């Protein structure tokens, strides 16, 4: 891999190198396959860990970097002009000695991309001479300076940074196939961020006793991108500020080329005051959960028997080989043995009717799912029960079952929250007040967006490999953050400077390197 700091190589040279790289990758793959072949050269007579007489020394001429993929991520940042946009619009520093605003923002994002889990991990990169050379930096901000930069933000400044990122993502979306822009699926949800400190301004006790913050996360389900993060005090309701963020997300998606948008949220986000306004735009659809209030329960009970239809859910996955025997359900056995009360789902039915919320001028479609339950205690069946789940939507075209499945797909955002908390480590509160922690969340979550933007750069040319390329692109979009770091960032490289070219020479192979080089061709040409 080569990263040029001043100019790009001609396209003809890129194609010549591409053939050579393909041959090198093929040889690396064959070598590792031979080593992994259990029938080749392993008789089991001695342990496989047989290295002995090990010595260490310091290399004088050869310099290596563990996270060689950082050069590709920096090429992506340059391609979408993210650093230029930040320096042009975000003004927090009176004097640049020597860092600019973009240096601080990228410092936090790159720290997360290189397995950094806290501000203190920046010190590891700061003392890595080869890492600094890989990014063309004399030095980078230390953890204390990074924390001080977070404290410089006011609420308006964080909003400006969110606007910059949202405008930049339009460049990342450019070049996608036409079906990509058919519909933007925008998901809303809140999540709790616990804090150990007692003096952080803005922290409060949440509904479950957690001390900390309650950020709102708005995401694009198509790509998994974080469209917006709004930090709030721990005792604030989930829907607070959600309507404004929906408007921001809709504007960004329509400006980026999406023709329609679907807004989804659970019962806490049923913005009844906003539904008529959103419905007036023919491009906007919504599916929100509705609380099972007493009046809705009565309306569902009054539906005729012919209005209900069985809800058949598709299988969660398709068996690719031979089906395996399901293991014994240990939890179910313990519940029965100890005579705990158990709710067992017997069947599901779906129906629908028109409903006008109190503050709305229009009636909307209310889809209701009735879950038929069996209440058991031990081996005895006590009685049959049922529960209702309601979904309010302005979508009049899809079937009731499809509305339910689409609403349930929003639950995938829980996986996104887990990635932002445990993978990227963006939903944390390492600084001293609500706004500075908000800024930290936005800047660190940028690492997750860069992962999605890198996947979107993969081309989908027609031909015999079209389906394979499309599958690789979707797999990269859905990839967990740690897997992404291992495959695309933790790539050991030798760093060589020749003339005006900075060359990252890969020192190991992994199964994703052919995808890595495909996206490099796009970033460099």
CSV table of N, CA and C in Angstrom, one decimal, residues 463-518:
chain,number,residue,atom,x,y,z
A,463,UNK,N,-20.9,-7.1,-13.8
A,463,UNK,CA,-20.1,-8.2,-14.3
A,463,UNK,C,-20.2,-9.5,-13.4
A,464,UNK,N,-19.3,-10.4,-13.6
A,464,UNK,CA,-19.5,-11.7,-13.0
A,464,UNK,C,-19.2,-11.6,-11.4
A,465,UNK,N,-18.5,-10.6,-11.0
A,465,UNK,CA,-18.2,-10.5,-9.5
A,465,UNK,C,-19.1,-9.5,-8.9
A,466,UNK,N,-20.2,-9.0,-9.5
A,466,UNK,CA,-21.1,-8.0,-9.0
A,466,UNK,C,-21.7,-8.4,-7.6
A,467,UNK,N,-22.2,-9.6,-7.6
A,467,UNK,CA,-22.9,-10.1,-6.3
A,467,UNK,C,-21.9,-10.2,-5.2
A,468,UNK,N,-20.7,-10.7,-5.5
A,468,UNK,CA,-19.7,-10.8,-4.5
A,468,UNK,C,-19.2,-9.5,-3.9
A,469,UNK,N,-19.0,-8.5,-4.8
A,469,UNK,CA,-18.7,-7.2,-4.4
A,469,UNK,C,-19.8,-6.5,-3.5
A,470,UNK,N,-21.0,-6.7,-3.9
A,470,UNK,CA,-22.1,-6.2,-3.1
A,470,UNK,C,-22.2,-6.8,-1.8
A,471,UNK,N,-22.0,-8.1,-1.7
A,471,UNK,CA,-22.0,-8.8,-0.4
A,471,UNK,C,-20.9,-8.3,0.5
A,472,UNK,N,-19.7,-8.2,-0.1
A,472,UNK,CA,-18.5,-7.7,0.7
A,472,UNK,C,-18.8,-6.3,1.3
A,473,UNK,N,-19.5,-5.4,0.5
A,473,UNK,CA,-19.8,-4.1,0.9
A,473,UNK,C,-20.8,-4.1,2.1
A,474,UNK,N,-21.8,-5.0,2.0
A,474,UNK,CA,-22.8,-5.1,3.1
A,474,UNK,C,-22.2,-5.7,4.3
A,475,UNK,N,-21.3,-6.6,4.1
A,475,UNK,CA,-20.6,-7.2,5.3
A,475,UNK,C,-19.8,-6.2,6.0
A,476,UNK,N,-19.1,-5.3,5.3
A,476,UNK,CA,-18.3,-4.3,5.9
A,476,UNK,C,-19.2,-3.3,6.6
A,477,UNK,N,-20.3,-2.9,6.1
A,477,UNK,CA,-21.2,-2.0,6.7
A,477,UNK,C,-21.7,-2.6,8.0
A,478,UNK,N,-22.0,-3.9,8.0
A,478,UNK,CA,-22.6,-4.5,9.2
A,478,UNK,C,-21.5,-5.0,10.2
A,479,UNK,N,-20.3,-4.9,9.9
A,479,UNK,CA,-19.2,-5.4,10.7
A,479,UNK,C,-19.1,-4.7,12.1
A,480,UNK,N,-18.9,-5.5,13.1
A,480,UNK,CA,-18.6,-4.9,14.4
A,480,UNK,C,-17.3,-4.1,14.4
A,481,UNK,N,-17.3,-3.2,15.3
A,481,UNK,CA,-16.1,-2.3,15.3
A,481,UNK,C,-14.8,-3.0,15.6
A,482,UNK,N,-14.8,-3.9,16.5
A,482,UNK,CA,-13.5,-4.6,16.9
A,482,UNK,C,-13.1,-5.4,15.7
A,483,UNK,N,-14.0,-6.1,15.0
A,483,UNK,CA,-13.7,-6.8,13.8
A,483,UNK,C,-13.1,-5.9,12.7
A,484,UNK,N,-13.7,-4.8,12.6
A,484,UNK,CA,-13.2,-3.8,11.6
A,484,UNK,C,-11.8,-3.3,11.9
A,485,UNK,N,-11.6,-3.0,13.2
A,485,UNK,CA,-10.2,-2.6,13.5
A,485,UNK,C,-9.2,-3.7,13.3
A,486,UNK,N,-9.5,-4.9,13.6
A,486,UNK,CA,-8.6,-6.0,13.4
A,486,UNK,C,-8.3,-6.3,11.9
A,487,UNK,N,-9.3,-6.1,11.1
A,487,UNK,CA,-9.2,-6.4,9.6
A,487,UNK,C,-8.6,-5.2,8.8
A,488,UNK,N,-8.9,-4.0,9.2
A,488,UNK,CA,-8.5,-2.8,8.4
A,488,UNK,C,-7.6,-1.9,9.0
A,489,UNK,N,-7.5,-1.9,10.3
A,489,UNK,CA,-6.6,-0.9,11.0
A,489,UNK,C,-5.4,-1.6,11.6
A,490,UNK,N,-5.6,-2.7,12.3
A,490,UNK,CA,-4.4,-3.4,12.9
A,490,UNK,C,-3.7,-4.2,11.8
A,491,UNK,N,-3.1,-3.5,10.9
A,491,UNK,CA,-2.4,-4.1,9.8
A,491,UNK,C,-0.9,-3.7,9.9
A,492,UNK,N,0.0,-4.6,10.4
A,492,UNK,CA,1.4,-4.2,10.6
A,492,UNK,C,2.0,-3.8,9.2
A,493,UNK,N,2.7,-2.6,9.3
A,493,UNK,CA,3.3,-2.1,8.0
A,493,UNK,C,4.7,-1.6,8.3
A,494,UNK,N,5.5,-1.7,7.3
A,494,UNK,CA,6.8,-1.0,7.4
A,494,UNK,C,6.6,0.3,6.7
A,495,UNK,N,7.2,1.4,7.3
A,495,UNK,CA,7.0,2.7,6.7
A,495,UNK,C,8.3,3.1,6.0
A,496,UNK,N,8.1,3.4,4.7
A,496,UNK,CA,9.2,3.8,3.9
A,496,UNK,C,8.9,5.1,3.1
A,497,UNK,N,9.9,6.0,3.2
A,497,UNK,CA,9.7,7.3,2.5
A,497,UNK,C,10.6,7.3,1.3
A,498,UNK,N,10.1,7.4,0.1
A,498,UNK,CA,10.8,7.5,-1.1
A,498,UNK,C,10.4,8.8,-1.9
A,499,UNK,N,11.3,9.7,-2.0
A,499,UNK,CA,11.0,11.0,-2.7
A,499,UNK,C,9.8,11.7,-1.9
A,500,UNK,N,8.8,12.0,-2.7
A,500,UNK,CA,7.6,12.6,-2.1
A,500,UNK,C,6.5,11.6,-1.7
A,501,UNK,N,6.8,10.4,-1.7
A,501,UNK,CA,5.8,9.3,-1.5
A,501,UNK,C,6.1,8.6,-0.1
A,502,UNK,N,5.0,8.5,0.6
A,502,UNK,CA,5.0,7.7,1.9
A,502,UNK,C,4.4,6.4,1.7
A,503,UNK,N,5.2,5.3,1.8
A,503,UNK,CA,4.8,4.0,1.4
A,503,UNK,C,4.6,3.2,2.7
A,504,UNK,N,3.4,2.6,2.8
A,504,UNK,CA,3.1,1.6,3.8
A,504,UNK,C,3.2,0.2,3.2
A,505,UNK,N,4.2,-0.5,3.7
A,505,UNK,CA,4.5,-1.8,3.1
A,505,UNK,C,4.0,-2.9,4.1
A,506,UNK,N,2.9,-3.6,3.7
A,506,UNK,CA,2.2,-4.5,4.5
A,506,UNK,C,3.2,-5.7,4.9
A,507,UNK,N,3.1,-6.1,6.1
A,507,UNK,CA,4.0,-7.2,6.6
A,507,UNK,C,3.3,-8.5,6.9
A,508,UNK,N,2.0,-8.5,6.8
A,508,UNK,CA,1.2,-9.7,7.1
A,508,UNK,C,0.0,-9.7,6.2
A,509,UNK,N,-0.7,-10.8,6.2
A,509,UNK,CA,-1.9,-11.0,5.4
A,509,UNK,C,-3.1,-11.3,6.2
A,510,UNK,N,-4.3,-10.9,5.8
A,510,UNK,CA,-5.5,-11.3,6.4
A,510,UNK,C,-6.6,-11.4,5.3
A,511,UNK,N,-7.7,-12.1,5.5
A,511,UNK,CA,-8.7,-12.4,4.5
A,511,UNK,C,-9.3,-11.2,3.9
A,512,UNK,N,-9.2,-10.0,4.5
A,512,UNK,CA,-9.9,-8.8,4.0
A,512,UNK,C,-9.0,-7.9,3.2
A,513,UNK,N,-7.8,-8.3,2.9
A,513,UNK,CA,-6.9,-7.4,2.3
A,513,UNK,C,-7.2,-7.1,0.8
A,514,UNK,N,-7.9,-8.1,0.1
A,514,UNK,CA,-8.3,-7.8,-1.2
A,514,UNK,C,-9.3,-6.7,-1.3
A,515,UNK,N,-10.2,-6.6,-0.2
A,515,UNK,CA,-11.2,-5.5,-0.1
A,515,UNK,C,-10.5,-4.2,0.3
A,516,UNK,N,-9.5,-4.4,1.1
A,516,UNK,CA,-8.7,-3.2,1.5
A,516,UNK,C,-8.0,-2.5,0.3
A,517,UNK,N,-7.5,-3.3,-0.6
A,517,UNK,CA,-6.8,-2.7,-1.8
A,517,UNK,C,-7.8,-2.2,-2.8
A,518,UNK,N,-9.0,-2.8,-2.8
A,518,UNK,CA,-10.0,-2.3,-3.7
A,518,UNK,C,-10.5,-0.9,-3.3
